[in-house]
Short mmCIF file of C-alpha atoms (C1' of nucleotides) in Angstrom, two decimals:
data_model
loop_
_atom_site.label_atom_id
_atom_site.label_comp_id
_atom_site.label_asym_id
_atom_site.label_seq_id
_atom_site.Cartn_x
_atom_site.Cartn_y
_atom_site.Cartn_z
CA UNK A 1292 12.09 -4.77 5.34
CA UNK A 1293 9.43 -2.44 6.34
CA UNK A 1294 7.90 -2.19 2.90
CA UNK A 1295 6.70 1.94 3.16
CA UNK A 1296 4.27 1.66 0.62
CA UNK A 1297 4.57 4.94 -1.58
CA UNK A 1298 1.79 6.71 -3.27
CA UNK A 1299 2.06 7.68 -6.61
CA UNK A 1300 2.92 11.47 -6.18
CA UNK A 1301 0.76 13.02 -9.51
CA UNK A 1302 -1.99 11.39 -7.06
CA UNK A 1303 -1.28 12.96 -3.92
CA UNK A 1304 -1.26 16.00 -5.65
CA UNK A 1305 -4.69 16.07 -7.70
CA UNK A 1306 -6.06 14.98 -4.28
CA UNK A 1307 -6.54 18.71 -3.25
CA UNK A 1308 -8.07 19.51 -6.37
CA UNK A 1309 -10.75 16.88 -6.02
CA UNK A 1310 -11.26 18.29 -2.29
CA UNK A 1311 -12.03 21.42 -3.46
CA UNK A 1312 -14.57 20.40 -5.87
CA UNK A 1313 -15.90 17.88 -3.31
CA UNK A 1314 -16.37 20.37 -0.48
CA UNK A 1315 -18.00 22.48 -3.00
CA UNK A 1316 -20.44 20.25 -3.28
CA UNK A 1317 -20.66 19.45 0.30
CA UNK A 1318 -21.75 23.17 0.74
CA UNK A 1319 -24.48 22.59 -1.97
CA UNK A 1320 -25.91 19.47 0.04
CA UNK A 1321 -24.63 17.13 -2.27
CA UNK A 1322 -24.08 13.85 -0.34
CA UNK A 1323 -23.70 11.52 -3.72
CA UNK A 1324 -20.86 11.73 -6.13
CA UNK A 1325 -19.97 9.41 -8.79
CA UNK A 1326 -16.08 9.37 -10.46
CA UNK A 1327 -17.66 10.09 -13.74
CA UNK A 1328 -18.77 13.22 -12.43
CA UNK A 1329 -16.05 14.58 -10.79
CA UNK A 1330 -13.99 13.27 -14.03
CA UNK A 1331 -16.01 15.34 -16.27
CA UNK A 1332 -15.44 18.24 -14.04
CA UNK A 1333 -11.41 18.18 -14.79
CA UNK A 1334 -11.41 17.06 -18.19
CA UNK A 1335 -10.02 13.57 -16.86
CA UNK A 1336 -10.58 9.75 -17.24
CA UNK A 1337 -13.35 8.59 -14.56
CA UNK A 1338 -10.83 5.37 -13.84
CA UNK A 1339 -8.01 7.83 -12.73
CA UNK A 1340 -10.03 9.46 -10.25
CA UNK A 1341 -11.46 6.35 -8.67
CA UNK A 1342 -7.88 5.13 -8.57
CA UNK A 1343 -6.90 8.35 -6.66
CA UNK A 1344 -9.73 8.50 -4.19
CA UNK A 1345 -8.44 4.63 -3.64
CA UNK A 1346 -5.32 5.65 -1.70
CA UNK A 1347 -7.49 7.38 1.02
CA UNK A 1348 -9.27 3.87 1.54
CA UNK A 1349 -12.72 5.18 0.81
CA UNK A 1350 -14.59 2.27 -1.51
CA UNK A 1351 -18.11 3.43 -3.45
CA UNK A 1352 -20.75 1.75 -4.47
CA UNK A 1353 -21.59 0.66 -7.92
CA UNK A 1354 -24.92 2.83 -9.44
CA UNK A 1355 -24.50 5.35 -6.88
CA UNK A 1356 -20.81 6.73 -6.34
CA UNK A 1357 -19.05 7.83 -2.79
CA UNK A 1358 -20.43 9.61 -0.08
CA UNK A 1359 -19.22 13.53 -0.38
CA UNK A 1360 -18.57 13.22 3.34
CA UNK A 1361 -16.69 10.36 3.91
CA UNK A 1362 -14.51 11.29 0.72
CA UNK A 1363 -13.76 14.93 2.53
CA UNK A 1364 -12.75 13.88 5.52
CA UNK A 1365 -10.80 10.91 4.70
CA UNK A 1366 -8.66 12.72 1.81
CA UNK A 1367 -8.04 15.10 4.55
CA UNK A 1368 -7.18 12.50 6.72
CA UNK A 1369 -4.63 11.14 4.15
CA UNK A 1370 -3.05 14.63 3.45
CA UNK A 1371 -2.66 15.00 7.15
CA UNK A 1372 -4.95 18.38 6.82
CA UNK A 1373 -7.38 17.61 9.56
CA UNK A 1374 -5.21 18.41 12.29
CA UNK A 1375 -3.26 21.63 12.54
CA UNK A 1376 0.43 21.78 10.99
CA UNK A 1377 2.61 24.49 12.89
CA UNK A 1378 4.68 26.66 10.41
CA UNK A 1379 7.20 29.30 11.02
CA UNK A 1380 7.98 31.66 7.78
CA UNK A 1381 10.85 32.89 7.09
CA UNK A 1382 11.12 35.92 4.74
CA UNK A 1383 8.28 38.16 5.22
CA UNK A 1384 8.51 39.90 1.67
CA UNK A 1385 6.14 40.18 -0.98
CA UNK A 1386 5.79 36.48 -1.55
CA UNK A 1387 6.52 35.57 2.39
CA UNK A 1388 2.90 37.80 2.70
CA UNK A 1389 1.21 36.11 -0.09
CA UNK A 1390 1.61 32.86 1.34
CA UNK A 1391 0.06 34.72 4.81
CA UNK A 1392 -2.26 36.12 3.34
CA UNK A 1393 -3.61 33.50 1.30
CA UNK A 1394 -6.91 31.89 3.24
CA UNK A 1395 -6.92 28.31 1.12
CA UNK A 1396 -4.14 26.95 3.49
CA UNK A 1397 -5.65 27.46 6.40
CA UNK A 1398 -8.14 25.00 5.12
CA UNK A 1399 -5.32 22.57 5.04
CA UNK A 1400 -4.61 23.00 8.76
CA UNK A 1401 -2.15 25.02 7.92
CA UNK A 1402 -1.52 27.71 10.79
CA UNK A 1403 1.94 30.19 10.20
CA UNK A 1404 2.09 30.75 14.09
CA UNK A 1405 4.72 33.52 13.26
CA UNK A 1406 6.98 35.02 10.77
CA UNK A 1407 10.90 36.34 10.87
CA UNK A 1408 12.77 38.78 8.54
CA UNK A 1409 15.83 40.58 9.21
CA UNK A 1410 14.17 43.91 8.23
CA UNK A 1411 13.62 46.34 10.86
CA UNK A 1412 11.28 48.20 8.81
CA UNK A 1413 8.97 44.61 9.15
CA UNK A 1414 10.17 43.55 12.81
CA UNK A 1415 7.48 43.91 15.54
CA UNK A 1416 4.60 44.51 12.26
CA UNK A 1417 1.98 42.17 12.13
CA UNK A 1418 1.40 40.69 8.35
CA UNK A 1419 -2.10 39.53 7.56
CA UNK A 1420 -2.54 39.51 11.26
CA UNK A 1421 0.28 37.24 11.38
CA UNK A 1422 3.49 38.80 13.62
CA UNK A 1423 6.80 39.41 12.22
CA UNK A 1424 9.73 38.50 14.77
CA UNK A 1425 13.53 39.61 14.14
CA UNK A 1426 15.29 35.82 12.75
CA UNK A 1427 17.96 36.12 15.61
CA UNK A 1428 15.03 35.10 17.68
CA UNK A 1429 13.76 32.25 15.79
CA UNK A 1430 15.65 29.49 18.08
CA UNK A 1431 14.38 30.91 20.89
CA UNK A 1432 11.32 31.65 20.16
CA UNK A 1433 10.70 27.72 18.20
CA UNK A 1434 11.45 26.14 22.00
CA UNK A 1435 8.25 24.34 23.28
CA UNK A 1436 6.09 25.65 19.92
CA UNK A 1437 5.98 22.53 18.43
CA UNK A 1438 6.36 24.25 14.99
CA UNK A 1439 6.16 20.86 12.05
CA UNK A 1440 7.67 22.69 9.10
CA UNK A 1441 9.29 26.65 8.12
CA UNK A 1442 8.15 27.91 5.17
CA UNK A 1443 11.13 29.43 3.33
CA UNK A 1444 10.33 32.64 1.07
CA UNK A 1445 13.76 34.28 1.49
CA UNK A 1446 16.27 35.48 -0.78
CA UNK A 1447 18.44 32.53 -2.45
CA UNK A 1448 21.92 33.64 -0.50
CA UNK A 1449 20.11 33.66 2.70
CA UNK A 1450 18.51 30.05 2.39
CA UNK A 1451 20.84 27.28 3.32
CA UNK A 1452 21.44 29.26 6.73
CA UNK A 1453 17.86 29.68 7.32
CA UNK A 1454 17.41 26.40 6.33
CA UNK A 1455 20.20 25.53 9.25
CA UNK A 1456 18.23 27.45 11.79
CA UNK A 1457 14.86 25.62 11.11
CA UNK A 1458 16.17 22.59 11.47
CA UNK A 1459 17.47 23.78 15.05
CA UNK A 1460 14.08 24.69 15.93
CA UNK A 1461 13.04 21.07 15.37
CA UNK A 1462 10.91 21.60 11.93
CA UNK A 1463 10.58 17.76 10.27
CA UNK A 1464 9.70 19.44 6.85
CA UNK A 1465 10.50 22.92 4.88
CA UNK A 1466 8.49 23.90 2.29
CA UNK A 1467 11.10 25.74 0.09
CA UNK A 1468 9.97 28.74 -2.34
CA UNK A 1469 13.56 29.51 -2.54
CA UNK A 1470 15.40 27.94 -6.11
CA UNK A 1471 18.65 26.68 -3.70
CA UNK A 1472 18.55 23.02 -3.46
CA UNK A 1473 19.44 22.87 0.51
CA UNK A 1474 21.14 20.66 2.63
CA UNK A 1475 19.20 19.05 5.24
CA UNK A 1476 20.00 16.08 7.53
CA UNK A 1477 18.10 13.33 7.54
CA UNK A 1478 14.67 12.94 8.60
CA UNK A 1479 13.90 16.73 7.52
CA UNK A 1480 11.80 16.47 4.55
CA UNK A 1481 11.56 19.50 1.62
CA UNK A 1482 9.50 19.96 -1.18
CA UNK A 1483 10.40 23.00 -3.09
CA UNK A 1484 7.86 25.24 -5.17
CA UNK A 1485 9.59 25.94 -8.57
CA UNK A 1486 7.90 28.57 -10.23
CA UNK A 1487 10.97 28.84 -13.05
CA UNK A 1488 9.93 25.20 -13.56
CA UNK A 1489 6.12 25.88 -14.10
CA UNK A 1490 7.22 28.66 -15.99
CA UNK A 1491 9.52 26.16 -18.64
CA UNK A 1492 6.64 24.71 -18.91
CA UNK A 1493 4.54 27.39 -20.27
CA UNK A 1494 7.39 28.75 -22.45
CA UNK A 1495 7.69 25.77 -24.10
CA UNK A 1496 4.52 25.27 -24.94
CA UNK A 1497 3.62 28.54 -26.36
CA UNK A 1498 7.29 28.12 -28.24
CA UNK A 1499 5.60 24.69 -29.86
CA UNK A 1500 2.26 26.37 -30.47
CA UNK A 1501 3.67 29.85 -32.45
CA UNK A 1502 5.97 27.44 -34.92
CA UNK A 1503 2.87 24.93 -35.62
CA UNK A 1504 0.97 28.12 -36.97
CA UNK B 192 0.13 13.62 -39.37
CA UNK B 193 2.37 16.25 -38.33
CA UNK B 194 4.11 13.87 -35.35
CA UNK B 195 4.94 17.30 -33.35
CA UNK B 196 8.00 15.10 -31.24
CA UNK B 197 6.97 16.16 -27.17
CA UNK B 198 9.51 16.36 -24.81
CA UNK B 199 9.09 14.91 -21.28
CA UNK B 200 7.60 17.09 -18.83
CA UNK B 201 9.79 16.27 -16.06
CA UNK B 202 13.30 17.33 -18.40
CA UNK B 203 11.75 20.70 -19.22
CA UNK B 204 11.31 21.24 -15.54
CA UNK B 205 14.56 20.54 -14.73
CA UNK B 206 16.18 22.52 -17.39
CA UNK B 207 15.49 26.09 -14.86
CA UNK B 208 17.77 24.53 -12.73
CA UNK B 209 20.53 23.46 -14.70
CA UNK B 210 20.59 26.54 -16.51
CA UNK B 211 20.60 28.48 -12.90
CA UNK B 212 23.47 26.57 -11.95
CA UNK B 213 25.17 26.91 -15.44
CA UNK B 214 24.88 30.84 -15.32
CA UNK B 215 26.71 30.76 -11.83
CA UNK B 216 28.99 28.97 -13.14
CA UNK B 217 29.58 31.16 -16.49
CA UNK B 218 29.57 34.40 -14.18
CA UNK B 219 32.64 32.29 -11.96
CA UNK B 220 34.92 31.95 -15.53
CA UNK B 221 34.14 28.39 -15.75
CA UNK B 222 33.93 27.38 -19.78
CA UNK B 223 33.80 24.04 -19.35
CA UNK B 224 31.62 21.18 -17.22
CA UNK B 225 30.36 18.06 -17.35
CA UNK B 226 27.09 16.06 -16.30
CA UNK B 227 28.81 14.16 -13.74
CA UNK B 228 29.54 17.95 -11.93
CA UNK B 229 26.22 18.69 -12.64
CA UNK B 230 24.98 15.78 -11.48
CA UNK B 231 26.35 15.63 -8.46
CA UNK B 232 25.62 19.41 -7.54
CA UNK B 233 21.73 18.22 -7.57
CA UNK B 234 21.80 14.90 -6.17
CA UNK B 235 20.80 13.05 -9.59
CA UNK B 236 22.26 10.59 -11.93
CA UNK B 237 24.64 11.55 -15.19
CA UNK B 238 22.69 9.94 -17.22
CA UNK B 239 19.60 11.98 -16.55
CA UNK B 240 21.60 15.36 -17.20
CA UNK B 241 22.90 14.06 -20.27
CA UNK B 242 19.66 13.20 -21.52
CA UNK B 243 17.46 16.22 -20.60
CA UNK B 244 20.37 18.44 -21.71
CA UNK B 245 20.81 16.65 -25.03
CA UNK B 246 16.81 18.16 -25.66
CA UNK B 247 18.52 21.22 -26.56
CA UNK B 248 20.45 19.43 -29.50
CA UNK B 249 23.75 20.37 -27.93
CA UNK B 250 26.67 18.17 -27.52
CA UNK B 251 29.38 17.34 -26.12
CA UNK B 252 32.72 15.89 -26.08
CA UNK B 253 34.12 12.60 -24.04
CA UNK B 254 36.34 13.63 -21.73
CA UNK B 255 35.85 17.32 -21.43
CA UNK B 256 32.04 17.76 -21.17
CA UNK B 257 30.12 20.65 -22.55
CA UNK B 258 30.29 24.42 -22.85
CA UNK B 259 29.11 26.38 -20.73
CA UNK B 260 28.02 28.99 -22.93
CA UNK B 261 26.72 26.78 -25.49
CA UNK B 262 24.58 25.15 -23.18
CA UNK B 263 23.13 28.27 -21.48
CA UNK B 264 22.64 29.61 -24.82
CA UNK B 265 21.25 26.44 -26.13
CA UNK B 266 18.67 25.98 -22.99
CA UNK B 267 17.07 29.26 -23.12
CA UNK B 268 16.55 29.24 -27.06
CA UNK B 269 15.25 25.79 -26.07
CA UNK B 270 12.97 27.12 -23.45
CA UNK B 271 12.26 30.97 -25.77
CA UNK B 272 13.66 32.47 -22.84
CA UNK B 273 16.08 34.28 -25.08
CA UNK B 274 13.90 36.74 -26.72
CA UNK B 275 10.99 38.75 -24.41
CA UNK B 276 7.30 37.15 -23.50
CA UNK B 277 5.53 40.48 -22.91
CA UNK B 278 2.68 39.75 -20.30
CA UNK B 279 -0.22 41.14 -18.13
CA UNK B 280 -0.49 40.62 -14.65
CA UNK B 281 -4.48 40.50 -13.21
CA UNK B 282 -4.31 40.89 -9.50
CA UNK B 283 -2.20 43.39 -7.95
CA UNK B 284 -2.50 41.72 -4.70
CA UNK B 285 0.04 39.99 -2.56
CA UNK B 286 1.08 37.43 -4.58
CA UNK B 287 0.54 39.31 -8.07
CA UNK B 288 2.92 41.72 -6.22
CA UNK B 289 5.19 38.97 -5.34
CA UNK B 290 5.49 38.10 -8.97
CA UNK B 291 6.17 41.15 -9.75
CA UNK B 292 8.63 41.87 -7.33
CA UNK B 293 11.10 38.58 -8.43
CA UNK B 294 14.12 39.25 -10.63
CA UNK B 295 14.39 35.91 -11.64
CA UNK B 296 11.33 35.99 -14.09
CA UNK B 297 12.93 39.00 -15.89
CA UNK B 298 16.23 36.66 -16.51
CA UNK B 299 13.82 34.14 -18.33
CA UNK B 300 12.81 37.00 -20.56
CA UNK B 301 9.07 37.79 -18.86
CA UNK B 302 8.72 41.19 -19.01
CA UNK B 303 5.45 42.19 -17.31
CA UNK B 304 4.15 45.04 -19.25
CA UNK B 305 1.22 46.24 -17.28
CA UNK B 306 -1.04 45.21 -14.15
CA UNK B 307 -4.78 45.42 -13.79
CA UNK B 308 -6.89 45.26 -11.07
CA UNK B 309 -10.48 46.19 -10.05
CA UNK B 310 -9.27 48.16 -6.41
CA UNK B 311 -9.23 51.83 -6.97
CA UNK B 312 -6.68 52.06 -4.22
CA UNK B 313 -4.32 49.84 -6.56
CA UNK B 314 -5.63 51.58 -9.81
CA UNK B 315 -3.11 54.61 -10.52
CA UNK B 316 -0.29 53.06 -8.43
CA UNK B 317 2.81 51.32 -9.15
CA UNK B 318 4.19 48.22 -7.78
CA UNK B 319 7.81 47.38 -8.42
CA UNK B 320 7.44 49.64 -11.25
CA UNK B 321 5.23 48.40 -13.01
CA UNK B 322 2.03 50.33 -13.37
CA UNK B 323 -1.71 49.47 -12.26
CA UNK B 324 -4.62 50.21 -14.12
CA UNK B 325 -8.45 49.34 -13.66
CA UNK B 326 -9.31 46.51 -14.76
CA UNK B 327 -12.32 47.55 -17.34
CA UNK B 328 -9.34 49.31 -19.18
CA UNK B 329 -7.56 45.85 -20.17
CA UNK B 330 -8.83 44.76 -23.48
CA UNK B 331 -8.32 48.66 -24.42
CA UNK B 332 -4.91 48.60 -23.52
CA UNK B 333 -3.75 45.40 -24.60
CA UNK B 334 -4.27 46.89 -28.85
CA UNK B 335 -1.13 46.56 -30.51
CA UNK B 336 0.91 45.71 -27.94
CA UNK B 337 1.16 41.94 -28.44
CA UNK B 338 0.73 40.89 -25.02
CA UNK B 339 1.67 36.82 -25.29
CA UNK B 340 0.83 35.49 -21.75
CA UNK B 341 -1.95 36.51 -19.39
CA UNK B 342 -0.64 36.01 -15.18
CA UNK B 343 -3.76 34.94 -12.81
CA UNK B 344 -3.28 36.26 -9.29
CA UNK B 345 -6.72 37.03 -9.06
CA UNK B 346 -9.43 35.68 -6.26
CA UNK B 347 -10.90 32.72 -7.60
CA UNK B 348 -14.56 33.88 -8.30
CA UNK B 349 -12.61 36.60 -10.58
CA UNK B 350 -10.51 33.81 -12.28
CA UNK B 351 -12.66 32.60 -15.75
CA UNK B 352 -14.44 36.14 -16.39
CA UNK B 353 -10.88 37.72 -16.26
CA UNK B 354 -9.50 34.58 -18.08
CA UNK B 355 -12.09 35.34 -21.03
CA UNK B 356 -10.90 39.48 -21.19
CA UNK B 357 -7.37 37.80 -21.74
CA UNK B 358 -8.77 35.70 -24.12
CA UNK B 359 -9.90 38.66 -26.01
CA UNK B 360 -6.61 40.47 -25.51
CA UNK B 361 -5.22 37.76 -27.78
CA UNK B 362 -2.59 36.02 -25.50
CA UNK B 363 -1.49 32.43 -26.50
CA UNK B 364 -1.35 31.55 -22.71
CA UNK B 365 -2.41 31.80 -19.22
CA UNK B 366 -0.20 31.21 -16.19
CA UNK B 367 -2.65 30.09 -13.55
CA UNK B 368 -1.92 30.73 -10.35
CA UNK B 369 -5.78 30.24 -9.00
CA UNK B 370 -7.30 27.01 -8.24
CA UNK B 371 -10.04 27.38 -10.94
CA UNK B 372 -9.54 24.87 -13.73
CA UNK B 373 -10.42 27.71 -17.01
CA UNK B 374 -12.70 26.81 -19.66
CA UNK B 375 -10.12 28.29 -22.35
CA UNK B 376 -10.57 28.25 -26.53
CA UNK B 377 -8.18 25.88 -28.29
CA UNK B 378 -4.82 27.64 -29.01
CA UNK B 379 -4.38 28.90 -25.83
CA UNK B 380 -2.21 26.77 -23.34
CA UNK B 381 -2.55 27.04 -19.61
CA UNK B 382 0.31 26.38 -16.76
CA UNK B 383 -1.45 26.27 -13.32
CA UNK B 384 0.50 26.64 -10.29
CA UNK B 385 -1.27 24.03 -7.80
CA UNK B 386 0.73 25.51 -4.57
CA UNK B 387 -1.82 23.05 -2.44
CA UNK B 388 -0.89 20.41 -4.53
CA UNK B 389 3.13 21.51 -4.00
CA UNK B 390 1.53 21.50 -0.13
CA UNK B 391 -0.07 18.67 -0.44
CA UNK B 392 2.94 16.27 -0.87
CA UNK B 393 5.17 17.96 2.08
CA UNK B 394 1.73 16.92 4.45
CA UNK B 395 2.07 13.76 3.08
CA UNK B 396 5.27 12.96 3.15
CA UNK B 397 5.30 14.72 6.46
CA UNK B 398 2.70 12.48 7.66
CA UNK B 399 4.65 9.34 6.45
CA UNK B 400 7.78 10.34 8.43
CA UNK B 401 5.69 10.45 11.68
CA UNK B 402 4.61 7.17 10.99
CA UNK B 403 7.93 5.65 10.85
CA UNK B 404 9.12 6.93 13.84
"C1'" DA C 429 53.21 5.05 -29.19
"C1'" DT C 430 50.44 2.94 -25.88
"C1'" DA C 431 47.70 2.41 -21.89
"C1'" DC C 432 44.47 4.56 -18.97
"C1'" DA C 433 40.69 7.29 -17.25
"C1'" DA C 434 36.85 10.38 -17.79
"C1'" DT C 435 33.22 11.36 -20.34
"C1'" DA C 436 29.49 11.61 -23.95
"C1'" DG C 437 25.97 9.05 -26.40
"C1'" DG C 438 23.28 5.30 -27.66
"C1'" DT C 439 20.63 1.19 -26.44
"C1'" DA C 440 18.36 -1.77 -23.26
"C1'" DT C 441 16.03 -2.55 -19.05
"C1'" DA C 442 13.26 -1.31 -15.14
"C1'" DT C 443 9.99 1.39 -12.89
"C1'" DA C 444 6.08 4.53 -12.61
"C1'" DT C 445 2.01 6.22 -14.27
"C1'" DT C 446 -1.88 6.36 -17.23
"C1'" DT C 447 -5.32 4.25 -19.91
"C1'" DA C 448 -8.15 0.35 -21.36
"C1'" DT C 449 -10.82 -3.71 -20.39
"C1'" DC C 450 -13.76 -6.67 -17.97
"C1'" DG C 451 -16.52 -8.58 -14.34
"C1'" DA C 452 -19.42 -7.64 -10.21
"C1'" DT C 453 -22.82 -5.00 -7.82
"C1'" DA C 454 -26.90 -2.58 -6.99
"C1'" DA C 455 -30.52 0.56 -8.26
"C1'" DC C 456 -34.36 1.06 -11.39
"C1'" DA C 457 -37.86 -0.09 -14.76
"C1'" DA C 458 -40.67 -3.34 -17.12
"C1'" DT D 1015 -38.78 -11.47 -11.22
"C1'" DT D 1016 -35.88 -10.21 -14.87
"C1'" DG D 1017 -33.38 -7.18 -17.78
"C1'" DT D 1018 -30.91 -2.88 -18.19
"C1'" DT D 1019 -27.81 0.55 -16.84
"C1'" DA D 1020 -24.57 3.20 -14.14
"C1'" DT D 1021 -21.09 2.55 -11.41
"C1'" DC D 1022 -17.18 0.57 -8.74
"C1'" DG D 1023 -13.07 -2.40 -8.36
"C1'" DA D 1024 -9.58 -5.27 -10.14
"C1'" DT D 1025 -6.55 -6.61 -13.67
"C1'" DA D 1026 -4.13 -5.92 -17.86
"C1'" DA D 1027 -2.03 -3.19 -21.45
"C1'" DA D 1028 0.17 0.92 -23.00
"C1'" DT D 1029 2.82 4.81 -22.36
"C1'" DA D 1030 6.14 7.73 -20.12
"C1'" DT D 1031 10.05 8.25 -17.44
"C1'" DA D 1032 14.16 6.86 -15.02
"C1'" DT D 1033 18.05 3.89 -14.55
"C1'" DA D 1034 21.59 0.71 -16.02
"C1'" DC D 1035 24.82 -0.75 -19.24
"C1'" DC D 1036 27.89 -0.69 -22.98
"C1'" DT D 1037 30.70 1.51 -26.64
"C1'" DA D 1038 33.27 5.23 -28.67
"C1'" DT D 1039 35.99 9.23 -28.11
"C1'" DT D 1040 39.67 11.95 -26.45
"C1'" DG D 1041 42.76 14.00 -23.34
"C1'" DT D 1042 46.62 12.70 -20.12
"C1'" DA D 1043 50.13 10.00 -18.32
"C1'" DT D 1044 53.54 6.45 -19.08
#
DNA sequence: ATACAATAGGTATATATTTATCGATAACAA
DNA sequence: TTGTTATCGATAAATATATACCTATTGTAT
């Protein structure tokens, strides 16, 4: 038994939130930070954070808090964001050229080395300086790229065969904006973005608030 | 004590997705199916469908299952996807654009009344039909026309001083799709969309699989 | 009629996550 | 030096969520 230890994953993902703030302060010359500070910053308890900034290994010291460095690059180090992560994108439509255009990711090491549609109208354009390719050439054009994950902003009848062709290009993860659960062997991870569910959330709420008044 | 009963997170996430799969199903004839089908379509257990579905106060019966039309009928009342959440979208950019540009929001009732943005190359346009106007015009505009949720797709230096004109245009929430944690008065609810967290757990689990191997 | 199988629904258990508590450490002030 | 305070780190308790189990119901087959 090889005993993967998992993290808790509400953890991993108020990580990038705290390396916001934290690099924030990094650019301000802070080298000191305390839980209790950062903890006041996002309305949270000071124990949760220091139990977060835990998984990356990273121990403070009592009166004086963690060094702003060492808590950057070592949460980066944990997220796997201080080396580059090769992306195709697949679906180079409104939300495809969000994602490209979006400058926070490439923080994360994130670098879309090219993107496919089956538009003519997009094929051979460049999006956010980022090339569009036709998808029959996605295959091809993966071999020797080293691409780690496609990023999948297509329409939902086109996924699952997208989703086929990533996998032939060798991707070990897809991060999925589409709503279709896919169908991926094993070893291929997915996390899926599901803006429907975010946006439950919000209905519901407001629902609950409008029949307490 | 007015013990206002909360439902778990996690359930009202996954009710999007059952009711996505429920509505294919209505549109294929199908009156009738039960949470092992549904269960199995997703990958989960019965038990969890039958418990996040019985939020919605429906049930069903042994041996059949439920219907279909009840349920989808049942989940979107649930959810107040059944009657319209008029909204303003801040931030005609690429992903603003993007959310404007998805059918599936207008299927959970969203209907995004107006766009603002501070670009005069924007201002006077339209972008999937819905019209753009300048920003400084918003709090004008919003009189009388009961605007219930604010959408963020704004830069975030933009995100709390456009977060307060919403504010002010009386909406009861904010769907947050900037990194900026708001400073917001109490009444109005706010749904952020942490894509880098979303990003954060691929990297991670990503990084895991390498590990492994 | 009766037995059987599929299914909902309730209850109990297990797991995951958050929150609380307490002791230890190290800076600072008296 | 000694006391005080802010902080971390570990452990424990509480809460939330997921899973397992059992019972009741009802359609179908015998």
């Amino acid at each position: 038994m090889s005993s993967v230890k998992s993290f808790p994953i509400p953890s991993i993902q108020r990580l990038p939130v705290y390396l916001r703030f934290l690099k924030e302060q990094q650019g301000r010359g802070e080298t000191l930070i305390s839980c209790t500070r950062i903890a006041e910053e996002f309305g949270q308890l000071s124990v949760q954070v220091r139990k977060d900034l835990s998984l990356t290994g990273i121990s403070g010291r009592p009166k004086i808090g963690y060094r702003v460095d060492e808590l950057v690059d070592a949460i980066q180090l944990f997220l796997g964001w201080d080396r580059p992560t090769r992306a195709f994108l697949v679906g180079a439509g409104s939300l495809g050229s969000a994602i490209l255009g979006y400058d926070g990711f490439a923080d994360h090491g994130l670098r879309i080395v090219a993107a496919f549609d089956t538009d003519p109208k997009k094929i051979g354009q460049t999006v956010h300086h980022c090339p569009v390719f036709d998808l029959k050439e996605i295959v091809e054009r993966g071999k020797g790229e080293n691409i780690d994950i496609g990023i999948l902003t297509v329409p939902s009848l086109a996924a699952q065969e997208v989703a086929r062709l990533l996998v032939q290009v060798g991707v070990g993860g897809i991060w999925n904006y589409t709503p279709v659960r896919l169908e991926l062997p094993p070893g291929v991870v997915c996390e899926e973005v599901k803006l429907s569910a975010s946006y439950a959330v919000l209905s519901n709420r407001l629902k609950k608030n409008d029949l307490q008044i």
